[in-house]
Each structure stands twice: as C-alpha cells, then as structure tokens.
Short mmCIF file of C-alpha atoms in Angstrom, two decimals:
data_model
loop_
_atom_site.label_atom_id
_atom_site.label_comp_id
_atom_site.label_asym_id
_atom_site.label_seq_id
_atom_site.Cartn_x
_atom_site.Cartn_y
_atom_site.Cartn_z
CA MET A 1 -14.87 32.18 -15.59
CA LYS A 2 -12.12 33.22 -13.19
CA PRO A 3 -9.51 30.45 -12.73
CA ILE A 4 -9.47 28.41 -9.55
CA GLN A 5 -6.52 29.56 -7.46
CA VAL A 6 -4.37 26.93 -5.80
CA GLY A 7 -1.81 27.19 -2.99
CA LEU A 8 0.93 24.59 -2.86
CA LEU A 9 2.59 23.55 0.41
CA GLY A 10 5.92 21.87 -0.39
CA ILE A 11 7.64 21.93 -3.77
CA GLY A 12 9.83 18.87 -3.70
CA THR A 13 9.65 16.04 -6.24
CA VAL A 14 5.85 15.78 -6.44
CA GLY A 15 5.21 19.50 -6.01
CA SER A 16 7.52 20.50 -8.86
CA GLY A 17 6.02 17.76 -11.03
CA THR A 18 2.53 19.04 -10.30
CA PHE A 19 3.46 22.59 -11.26
CA LYS A 20 5.19 21.40 -14.45
CA VAL A 21 2.33 19.13 -15.66
CA LEU A 22 -0.29 21.77 -14.84
CA GLN A 23 1.64 24.31 -16.89
CA ARG A 24 2.30 21.95 -19.79
CA ASN A 25 -1.28 20.67 -20.11
CA GLN A 26 -3.13 23.76 -18.91
CA GLU A 27 -5.33 24.17 -22.01
CA GLU A 28 -6.44 20.53 -22.01
CA ILE A 29 -7.02 20.60 -18.26
CA LYS A 30 -9.08 23.79 -18.63
CA ARG A 31 -11.25 22.14 -21.30
CA ARG A 32 -11.90 19.22 -18.94
CA ALA A 33 -12.41 21.20 -15.74
CA GLY A 34 -14.56 23.93 -17.28
CA ARG A 35 -12.28 26.68 -16.01
CA GLY A 36 -8.60 27.39 -15.52
CA ILE A 37 -6.61 26.00 -12.59
CA GLU A 38 -3.59 28.04 -11.50
CA ILE A 39 -1.02 27.56 -8.75
CA THR A 40 -0.63 31.16 -7.65
CA MET A 41 1.16 30.72 -4.30
CA VAL A 42 3.81 28.30 -3.07
CA ALA A 43 5.18 27.74 0.43
CA ASP A 44 8.50 26.00 0.96
CA LEU A 45 11.30 26.44 3.50
CA ASP A 46 13.78 26.44 0.61
CA LEU A 47 12.79 29.68 -1.14
CA ALA A 48 15.52 29.40 -3.77
CA ARG A 49 14.39 25.92 -4.78
CA ALA A 50 10.77 27.04 -4.91
CA ARG A 51 11.59 30.10 -7.01
CA ALA A 52 13.64 28.01 -9.44
CA ALA A 53 10.73 25.59 -9.85
CA VAL A 54 7.90 28.09 -10.41
CA GLY A 55 9.52 31.22 -11.84
CA GLU A 56 8.67 34.84 -11.12
CA ALA A 57 4.91 34.82 -11.80
CA VAL A 58 4.03 32.82 -8.67
CA GLN A 59 4.17 34.19 -5.13
CA VAL A 60 6.70 32.22 -3.05
CA VAL A 61 6.73 32.29 0.77
CA ASN A 62 8.36 30.25 3.51
CA ASP A 63 5.26 30.26 5.76
CA ALA A 64 2.58 27.70 4.88
CA ARG A 65 0.04 29.53 7.03
CA ALA A 66 0.33 32.57 4.77
CA VAL A 67 -1.07 30.42 1.95
CA ILE A 68 -3.96 29.21 4.09
CA ALA A 69 -4.72 32.78 5.21
CA ASN A 70 -4.87 34.11 1.64
CA PRO A 71 -8.58 34.69 0.87
CA ASP A 72 -7.98 34.24 -2.88
CA ILE A 73 -6.78 30.65 -2.50
CA ASP A 74 -9.58 28.12 -3.18
CA ILE A 75 -7.63 24.83 -2.89
CA VAL A 76 -4.59 23.93 -0.77
CA ILE A 77 -2.29 21.10 -1.92
CA GLU A 78 -0.42 19.54 1.02
CA LEU A 79 2.80 17.81 -0.08
CA ILE A 80 4.83 18.25 3.10
CA GLY A 81 4.33 14.70 4.37
CA GLY A 82 4.45 13.19 7.85
CA TYR A 83 1.99 13.27 10.73
CA GLY A 84 2.93 16.47 12.58
CA ILE A 85 2.77 19.92 10.99
CA ALA A 86 0.92 18.47 7.99
CA ARG A 87 -2.05 17.57 10.22
CA GLU A 88 -2.17 21.05 11.72
CA LEU A 89 -2.01 22.72 8.32
CA VAL A 90 -4.66 20.49 6.74
CA LEU A 91 -7.07 21.08 9.64
CA GLU A 92 -6.37 24.85 9.49
CA ALA A 93 -7.02 24.88 5.74
CA ILE A 94 -10.33 23.06 6.27
CA ALA A 95 -11.30 25.47 9.06
CA ALA A 96 -10.57 28.35 6.66
CA GLY A 97 -13.02 26.85 4.14
CA LYS A 98 -10.36 25.63 1.70
CA HIS A 99 -10.59 22.38 -0.19
CA VAL A 100 -7.54 20.15 0.32
CA VAL A 101 -5.61 17.85 -2.01
CA THR A 102 -2.98 15.66 -0.36
CA ALA A 103 -0.62 12.82 -1.25
CA ASN A 104 -0.05 12.11 2.46
CA LYS A 105 -1.12 8.50 3.09
CA ALA A 106 0.49 8.43 6.54
CA LEU A 107 -1.54 11.44 7.66
CA LEU A 108 -4.85 10.07 6.39
CA ALA A 109 -4.28 6.51 7.59
CA VAL A 110 -3.65 7.74 11.13
CA HIS A 111 -5.76 10.93 11.37
CA GLY A 112 -8.21 10.44 8.49
CA THR A 113 -11.31 10.03 10.66
CA GLU A 114 -10.67 13.42 12.30
CA ILE A 115 -9.80 15.13 9.01
CA PHE A 116 -12.76 13.78 7.02
CA ALA A 117 -15.17 14.68 9.85
CA ALA A 118 -13.83 18.24 9.92
CA ALA A 119 -14.14 18.54 6.13
CA HIS A 120 -17.70 17.17 6.17
CA ALA A 121 -18.72 19.63 8.89
CA LYS A 122 -17.22 22.52 6.94
CA GLY A 123 -18.61 21.41 3.57
CA VAL A 124 -15.22 21.15 1.86
CA MET A 125 -13.51 18.31 0.01
CA VAL A 126 -10.35 16.41 0.91
CA ALA A 127 -9.05 14.57 -2.16
CA PHE A 128 -6.24 12.03 -1.94
CA GLU A 129 -5.87 10.04 -5.16
CA ALA A 130 -2.08 10.54 -5.03
CA ALA A 131 -1.86 8.99 -1.55
CA VAL A 132 -2.27 5.42 -2.86
CA ALA A 133 -0.34 3.87 -5.77
CA GLY A 134 0.96 7.12 -7.26
CA GLY A 135 -0.36 7.59 -10.80
CA ILE A 136 -2.80 4.64 -10.69
CA PRO A 137 -6.36 6.02 -10.23
CA ILE A 138 -7.34 3.32 -7.73
CA ILE A 139 -9.16 5.66 -5.31
CA LYS A 140 -11.37 6.92 -8.15
CA ALA A 141 -12.05 3.34 -9.22
CA LEU A 142 -13.06 2.26 -5.71
CA ARG A 143 -15.12 5.38 -4.89
CA GLU A 144 -16.91 5.70 -8.22
CA GLY A 145 -16.15 3.15 -10.93
CA LEU A 146 -16.97 0.12 -8.77
CA THR A 147 -19.73 1.72 -6.72
CA ALA A 148 -22.31 -0.88 -7.88
CA ASN A 149 -20.29 -3.70 -6.35
CA SER A 150 -20.01 -5.33 -2.99
CA ILE A 151 -16.21 -5.41 -2.88
CA GLN A 152 -15.02 -8.82 -1.73
CA TRP A 153 -11.26 -8.33 -1.51
CA ILE A 154 -8.32 -6.16 -2.54
CA ALA A 155 -4.71 -7.29 -2.88
CA GLY A 156 -2.01 -4.93 -4.01
CA ILE A 157 1.69 -4.42 -4.64
CA ILE A 158 1.62 -0.85 -3.39
CA ASN A 159 5.23 -0.15 -2.47
CA GLY A 160 7.67 0.12 -5.34
CA THR A 161 10.80 -0.02 -3.18
CA THR A 162 10.02 -3.45 -1.76
CA ASN A 163 8.84 -4.78 -5.12
CA PHE A 164 12.13 -3.68 -6.71
CA ILE A 165 14.08 -5.41 -3.93
CA LEU A 166 12.11 -8.66 -4.24
CA SER A 167 12.43 -8.62 -8.04
CA GLU A 168 16.21 -8.21 -7.78
CA MET A 169 16.51 -10.92 -5.12
CA ARG A 170 14.63 -13.34 -7.38
CA ASP A 171 16.41 -12.42 -10.62
CA LYS A 172 19.94 -12.36 -9.23
CA GLY A 173 19.75 -14.73 -6.27
CA LEU A 174 21.08 -12.03 -3.93
CA ASP A 175 20.28 -11.56 -0.24
CA PHE A 176 18.13 -8.74 1.13
CA ALA A 177 20.93 -6.56 2.56
CA THR A 178 22.87 -6.54 -0.72
CA VAL A 179 19.84 -5.57 -2.82
CA LEU A 180 18.77 -2.88 -0.35
CA LYS A 181 22.14 -1.14 -0.77
CA GLU A 182 21.74 -1.28 -4.54
CA ALA A 183 18.18 0.10 -4.27
CA GLN A 184 19.50 3.01 -2.21
CA ARG A 185 22.27 3.67 -4.74
CA LEU A 186 19.74 3.77 -7.60
CA GLY A 187 17.35 6.03 -5.67
CA TYR A 188 14.58 3.45 -5.29
CA ALA A 189 15.06 3.33 -1.52
CA GLU A 190 15.43 6.22 0.93
CA ALA A 191 18.51 6.66 3.11
CA ASP A 192 16.18 5.55 5.94
CA PRO A 193 13.98 2.93 4.22
CA THR A 194 12.20 1.74 7.38
CA PHE A 195 8.63 2.70 6.36
CA ASP A 196 9.06 0.84 3.06
CA ILE A 197 10.91 -2.32 4.04
CA GLU A 198 8.95 -2.85 7.27
CA GLY A 199 5.61 -2.64 5.42
CA VAL A 200 4.37 0.56 7.10
CA ASP A 201 3.95 2.53 3.85
CA ALA A 202 1.94 -0.29 2.28
CA ALA A 203 -0.18 -0.56 5.43
CA HIS A 204 -1.05 3.16 5.27
CA LYS A 205 -2.26 2.67 1.70
CA VAL A 206 -4.24 -0.54 2.21
CA THR A 207 -5.89 1.04 5.28
CA LEU A 208 -7.29 3.79 3.04
CA MET A 209 -8.43 1.34 0.36
CA SER A 210 -10.10 -0.85 2.98
CA ALA A 211 -12.06 2.09 4.38
CA ILE A 212 -13.33 3.02 0.91
CA ALA A 213 -14.08 -0.56 -0.14
CA PHE A 214 -16.02 -1.56 2.96
CA GLY A 215 -17.32 1.71 4.37
CA ILE A 216 -15.42 1.44 7.65
CA PRO A 217 -13.43 4.16 9.45
CA VAL A 218 -9.68 4.31 8.74
CA GLN A 219 -8.06 2.04 11.34
CA PHE A 220 -4.33 1.84 10.69
CA ASP A 221 -3.75 0.80 14.30
CA LYS A 222 -5.69 -2.44 13.64
CA ALA A 223 -3.61 -3.48 10.61
CA HIS A 224 -1.22 -6.41 10.80
CA VAL A 225 2.11 -5.17 9.41
CA GLU A 226 5.10 -7.29 8.38
CA GLY A 227 7.96 -6.24 6.12
CA ILE A 228 10.51 -8.05 3.96
CA THR A 229 13.66 -7.69 6.09
CA LYS A 230 13.61 -11.33 7.21
CA LEU A 231 13.07 -12.86 3.77
CA ALA A 232 15.86 -15.20 2.71
CA ALA A 233 17.03 -15.73 -0.87
CA GLN A 234 16.49 -19.48 -0.44
CA ASP A 235 12.78 -18.99 0.26
CA ILE A 236 12.42 -16.97 -2.93
CA LYS A 237 14.18 -19.83 -4.78
CA TYR A 238 12.06 -22.54 -3.16
CA ALA A 239 8.86 -20.59 -3.89
CA GLU A 240 9.88 -20.42 -7.55
CA GLN A 241 10.41 -24.19 -7.64
CA LEU A 242 6.89 -24.64 -6.26
CA GLY A 243 5.36 -22.35 -8.91
CA TYR A 244 5.08 -19.19 -6.77
CA ARG A 245 6.65 -15.76 -6.46
CA ILE A 246 7.00 -13.83 -3.22
CA LYS A 247 5.50 -10.33 -3.17
CA LEU A 248 4.85 -7.87 -0.35
CA LEU A 249 1.07 -7.54 -0.51
CA GLY A 250 -1.43 -5.24 1.12
CA VAL A 251 -4.55 -7.36 1.58
CA THR A 252 -8.03 -6.49 2.80
CA LYS A 253 -10.97 -8.90 2.63
CA ARG A 254 -14.62 -8.94 3.62
CA LYS A 255 -15.46 -11.93 5.82
CA ALA A 256 -18.64 -12.86 7.69
CA GLN A 257 -16.95 -12.08 11.03
CA GLY A 258 -15.31 -8.81 9.95
CA ILE A 259 -12.61 -7.26 7.77
CA GLU A 260 -9.10 -8.57 7.23
CA LEU A 261 -6.48 -5.81 7.05
CA ARG A 262 -2.90 -6.97 6.63
CA VAL A 263 0.47 -6.39 4.98
CA HIS A 264 3.05 -9.16 4.70
CA PRO A 265 5.15 -11.14 2.21
CA SER A 266 2.96 -13.61 0.30
CA LEU A 267 3.44 -16.50 -2.08
CA VAL A 268 1.45 -15.69 -5.23
CA PRO A 269 1.01 -18.29 -8.01
CA ALA A 270 3.43 -17.43 -10.84
CA LYS A 271 0.59 -17.56 -13.39
CA ARG A 272 -1.24 -14.65 -11.74
CA LEU A 273 -0.79 -11.22 -13.30
CA LEU A 274 0.13 -9.78 -9.90
CA ALA A 275 3.06 -12.21 -9.59
CA ASN A 276 4.52 -10.77 -12.79
CA VAL A 277 4.62 -7.14 -11.65
CA GLU A 278 8.33 -6.42 -11.53
CA GLY A 279 10.70 -3.65 -10.53
CA ALA A 280 9.29 -0.52 -8.90
CA MET A 281 5.84 -0.85 -10.51
CA ASN A 282 2.60 -1.02 -8.51
CA ALA A 283 -0.53 -3.07 -9.15
CA VAL A 284 -3.83 -3.50 -7.32
CA VAL A 285 -6.33 -6.32 -7.84
CA VAL A 286 -9.92 -5.64 -6.77
CA ASN A 287 -12.64 -8.30 -6.68
CA GLY A 288 -16.27 -7.18 -6.73
CA ASP A 289 -19.35 -9.40 -6.70
CA ALA A 290 -20.69 -8.00 -9.99
CA VAL A 291 -17.57 -7.07 -11.95
CA GLY A 292 -15.37 -9.99 -10.87
CA THR A 293 -11.62 -9.40 -10.72
CA THR A 294 -10.09 -6.17 -12.05
CA LEU A 295 -6.44 -5.11 -12.21
CA TYR A 296 -4.93 -1.61 -11.98
CA TYR A 297 -1.26 -1.29 -12.95
CA GLY A 298 1.22 1.55 -13.31
CA LYS A 299 3.88 3.71 -11.71
CA GLY A 300 3.35 3.98 -7.99
CA ALA A 301 5.66 6.92 -7.37
CA GLY A 302 7.71 9.56 -9.12
CA SER A 303 7.32 13.23 -9.91
CA GLU A 304 4.92 13.27 -12.86
CA PRO A 305 3.01 10.00 -12.23
CA THR A 306 2.05 11.27 -8.76
CA ALA A 307 1.40 14.75 -10.19
CA SER A 308 -1.08 13.11 -12.56
CA ALA A 309 -3.14 12.03 -9.55
CA VAL A 310 -2.80 15.37 -7.76
CA ILE A 311 -4.07 17.25 -10.81
CA ALA A 312 -6.94 14.81 -11.31
CA ASP A 313 -8.05 15.75 -7.79
CA LEU A 314 -7.73 19.46 -8.64
CA VAL A 315 -9.97 18.95 -11.67
CA ASP A 316 -12.53 17.01 -9.63
CA ILE A 317 -12.71 19.73 -7.00
CA THR A 318 -12.92 22.44 -9.67
CA ARG A 319 -15.89 20.69 -11.28
CA LEU A 320 -17.66 20.25 -7.94
CA HIS A 321 -16.51 23.52 -6.36
CA THR A 322 -19.96 25.11 -6.60
CA ALA A 323 -21.97 21.90 -6.12
CA ASP A 324 -24.05 21.33 -3.03
CA ALA A 325 -21.92 19.36 -0.55
CA ALA A 326 -24.60 16.67 -0.22
CA HIS A 327 -24.26 15.82 -3.92
CA ARG A 328 -20.50 15.22 -3.92
CA VAL A 329 -18.97 11.76 -3.72
CA PRO A 330 -18.30 11.12 0.00
CA HIS A 331 -14.64 11.04 1.05
CA LEU A 332 -14.74 7.33 1.85
CA ALA A 333 -17.38 6.45 -0.81
CA PHE A 334 -20.12 5.79 1.78
CA HIS A 335 -22.10 8.61 3.39
CA PRO A 336 -20.74 9.42 6.87
CA ASP A 337 -23.99 8.43 8.58
CA ALA A 338 -23.98 5.07 6.75
CA MET A 339 -20.53 3.81 7.76
CA SER A 340 -20.25 0.20 8.90
CA ASP A 341 -19.16 -0.93 12.35
CA LEU A 342 -17.67 -4.16 11.01
CA GLN A 343 -14.62 -4.96 13.13
CA VAL A 344 -11.12 -5.44 11.78
CA LEU A 345 -10.25 -9.04 12.59
CA PRO A 346 -7.19 -9.83 14.73
CA MET A 347 -4.54 -11.70 12.77
CA SER A 348 -5.13 -14.83 14.84
CA GLU A 349 -8.60 -15.12 13.23
CA VAL A 350 -7.39 -14.78 9.63
CA VAL A 351 -7.74 -17.96 7.56
CA THR A 352 -5.24 -18.55 4.74
CA SER A 353 -2.76 -21.16 3.53
CA TYR A 354 0.94 -21.21 4.33
CA TYR A 355 4.47 -21.97 3.19
CA LEU A 356 6.61 -23.38 6.02
CA ARG A 357 10.35 -24.00 5.89
CA MET A 358 11.99 -26.03 8.63
CA ARG A 359 15.70 -26.76 8.99
CA VAL A 360 15.67 -30.25 10.54
CA ALA A 361 18.04 -33.06 11.43
CA ASP A 362 18.53 -35.39 8.45
CA GLU A 363 17.46 -38.57 10.17
CA ALA A 364 14.71 -41.17 9.92
CA GLY A 365 11.27 -40.35 11.30
CA VAL A 366 11.54 -36.55 11.31
CA LEU A 367 9.10 -36.01 8.44
CA ALA A 368 6.55 -38.33 10.05
CA GLN A 369 6.97 -36.49 13.36
CA VAL A 370 6.38 -33.09 11.73
CA THR A 371 3.39 -34.13 9.60
CA GLY A 372 1.89 -36.03 12.51
CA LEU A 373 2.02 -32.97 14.74
CA LEU A 374 0.37 -30.83 12.03
CA ALA A 375 -2.32 -33.48 11.55
CA THR A 376 -3.01 -33.54 15.29
CA ALA A 377 -3.53 -29.74 15.12
CA GLY A 378 -6.04 -30.23 12.28
CA ILE A 379 -3.75 -28.64 9.67
CA SER A 380 -4.03 -30.26 6.25
CA ILE A 381 -0.91 -30.50 4.07
CA ASP A 382 -1.02 -29.63 0.36
CA ALA A 383 2.58 -30.45 -0.61
CA VAL A 384 5.94 -31.39 0.92
CA LEU A 385 9.35 -30.68 -0.59
CA GLN A 386 12.62 -31.90 0.91
CA ARG A 387 15.89 -30.31 -0.14
CA GLU A 388 18.83 -32.66 -0.41
CA ALA A 389 21.67 -32.29 2.10
CA ASP A 390 24.17 -30.91 -0.44
CA GLU A 391 21.82 -27.99 -1.21
CA VAL A 392 21.60 -27.09 2.47
CA GLY A 393 24.87 -27.68 4.21
CA GLY A 394 27.26 -29.22 1.70
CA GLU A 395 28.60 -32.76 1.35
CA GLY A 396 27.99 -34.92 4.40
CA SER A 397 25.56 -32.45 5.99
CA THR A 398 23.37 -33.77 8.78
CA GLN A 399 20.67 -31.16 8.09
CA THR A 400 17.94 -30.81 5.52
CA ASP A 401 15.17 -28.34 4.68
CA LEU A 402 11.55 -29.41 4.82
CA ILE A 403 9.21 -27.15 2.84
CA ILE A 404 5.53 -27.68 3.54
CA LEU A 405 2.54 -26.03 1.85
CA THR A 406 -0.65 -26.17 3.91
CA HIS A 407 -4.29 -25.91 3.00
CA ASP A 408 -6.34 -23.09 4.54
CA THR A 409 -6.07 -22.90 8.29
CA ARG A 410 -6.69 -20.34 10.99
CA GLU A 411 -3.58 -18.33 11.88
CA GLY A 412 -4.04 -18.85 15.62
CA THR A 413 -4.19 -22.62 15.08
CA LEU A 414 -0.97 -22.52 13.07
CA ASP A 415 0.73 -20.35 15.72
CA ASP A 416 0.07 -23.03 18.33
CA ALA A 417 1.28 -25.82 16.05
CA LEU A 418 4.47 -23.92 15.15
CA ALA A 419 5.26 -23.40 18.82
CA ARG A 420 5.08 -27.17 19.34
CA LEU A 421 7.14 -27.87 16.20
CA GLN A 422 9.79 -25.36 17.23
CA ALA A 423 10.21 -27.18 20.54
CA LEU A 424 11.17 -30.45 18.82
CA PRO A 425 14.89 -31.27 19.26
CA THR A 426 15.08 -32.24 15.57
CA VAL A 427 14.03 -28.71 14.45
CA LEU A 428 17.36 -26.88 14.31
CA ALA A 429 16.48 -23.27 13.42
CA PRO A 430 13.56 -20.83 13.65
CA ILE A 431 10.72 -21.96 11.39
CA VAL A 432 10.01 -19.69 8.42
CA ARG A 433 6.30 -19.01 7.80
CA ILE A 434 5.06 -17.13 4.72
CA ARG A 435 1.38 -16.81 3.87
CA LYS A 436 -0.03 -17.83 0.50
CA GLU A 437 -2.58 -15.85 -1.52
CA GLU A 438 -4.14 -17.69 -4.44
CA LEU A 439 -6.03 -14.51 -5.55
CA SER A 440 -8.82 -16.42 -7.22
#
C-alpha cells in the first residue's frame, strides 16, 4: 500500500525529533500502522536549518500554505505554536481535507471548539496527544483507555519548568528568582518564561484534559490560573515540616454543581506519589469511579519524548484514514451532539482546604483573636504551627509566623475571612494562602 504522505510545518526541536524518530523506527512503525508513513514536505522559515534536519530527499519550502495546497499530502503536522498563524493554517488544512496533528496546546485550549467543529464537519481528524504532558500518552488514556469510567478528578504536574524550579527551591532552600535564573541557564526555562511560571501553560493543558474527561467544550477563559512567582522559600520549608510538598497542579474535578478547572500551587501530602515527582518530569493522576486512581508519569517535553506522541497520532490517523468518520474516536471522547452543558464553577465556589501563613505581632492574645475570627466565619482549623521569633526576625524580634491548616471550606468564605484578618492591626504583612490537595 502506498505510504501516507505527511507535511510538516515547523522543524524546530519537536519537528526535527519527529523526523528523526520516524526515520529510525520506520519499519516498526510500518508494521504497527499497516502502511508506511513518510514526511515528504517540510515548511520552515529557516530553509538551511530545515535542509540540515531532513536531507535532500524531502521537499523543503518556506511557505506553509504550499504544504497545505499539495494534493499528495494526507496529514499536516503543525508545530509552529502560538494562537495566530497556526490557527489560520490548521483551519486551512482542515478545509483542504487534510488530517491534522498538533502539539499546540495554546491553540486548542483557546480555539479548540472552532477547530474541532470544522474538522467534524469536514470528516477529518485533529490529533493532539503531544499537546499535553509531552511523551506521556494521557490523551489516549482519557479518550480510550478509561472510557468505561465516570472520571471524578484529574490532578497533574504538567509543566516541567515550574516543577524543576520548585524541586530546586525545596532541595537547596533558594528563593524563586535565584532558581529561575539557574533554570534559564540550564535550558529548562525560556528567556521569557511567563507562560510557564504564571501557570498559563499548565492551564492550557488541564483545559484540554477537562474537556475530554467530562465531555464539556474547551473553556480556557473559565480556568482559574495562578503561578509560582509569589511562592517564598519559607513556605516550602514550613510545608515540609507539616508533611507536605508544594507543587504547581492543574486540577479539574466533577462536582454536583459543575466542573472545577484551576491551576495553582498546592500542598500535596509527602507520601503521595505526585509529591515525589521531581525535576522537569510530568505526572498526571486520574481518578475514575470504576478503575480508582491511576498515575501517568514521564518526560513532559523534549525533542524525542514529544515526537513519540506526535508519531503515535500519525499512526492512529493512518490506521483510521479510510474508516468512516462516524466510527472514529471523537476528538473530545464524547460525540459532538452529546456534549455536556455543565458549567465551570467560579473559584469562589470551589471547596478545598488551605495553608495560611500570617506574620503577626508576637504578643498575648493574637492567636486567640485569629482563631476566633476563623471560627466566627465557620472555618474549622486542622492544625496550628507557630514559628519562634528567632526563626522569623532574629533575636529579640517582636514578630512571629502563624501557620494554620484549615479543613475544607468554600473559597469565597475564606476570602471574606482573610479580608477581615488582614485588617487586624496585629497582622503585619500580606497573608499567604496556598490550597491543599489530599488527592485521595
């Protein structure tokens, strides 16, 4: 059977890795796919780089639209990234009847509803395993492997840059700014790391997982997004003393009132597997009603790990290329006419437990004042830790840190209580609030 012909848009780190792995494992991939898969055309603005990566046997152009217009191309791989030209090219490829493979989580999290609708109408596939957690096949697991389950919740470390930074802060006791510079020097963080450290990248990914898990449209604009830039080394130390580690988590949960969709730093019990994911690795925990809790762990980025996911999508499309569109796995696991209208809950309605750190005057009655105010708000306390004055401000300090762990409470209720606590004259600095996730 004639090989499937693939056009590649963008031959940077992931694109060159995809070409290399496809070449290296072509016989094994052919045995699995049932026919050959060949990248026969590459578009990149840097023609010299592209030619160096693919050699003389592949057609290289600097116009992505020339790839889309080629009638011999069956599948277009989009590895350009971003929201702008990538959206235009993906929609043009779909309109031309091409299947699409993309690693572009930002594009799908923001414009996925439009793109998947266009693909459904045209009868083509848009595959995006590489868009979430790099080489970990989490999309395949959610769409197919766990299809018998009512998914209850997902929690994931899905940004390697932030996990590396938090691991270094914990191991070495360093502050955020120092570790960020080191992450940039080692190549773990971009020159402009905003999407990573502010939680946006993780929010793109958890938005896609939430849509697949619960059969809702992609709604990135409804996600609550918090990064790690305000985390202090002392909070990482205090969390450790309390038996927790701080991780940037993407969390989505099914609740009676709707769906939680949020990214923020979280205290995770140190005994949980997720708490022990270190460095730039990724891990996703999925809880289903039938299967219970499952864990998916591996490299979340990099040339060949991400290429592994891209090529898996190529094989899937090759197998289903001639199948009737109605018999393919739907893009978001649920058939388009069976999507749910469950709302994404505002953060004020989320119920979880909390770590609070308050810098207070070291004088009699302050603890009673703080706990009394929380009690009046209906917030139950799980534990209280007080740091001695010499650990906070040195010998003779008139300040101390109160660390309070709460039981589950509604976020809006806590917001109101924190506003009243912050107004107390004995509270001397902005109160630190970090959510807890027991993951059980």
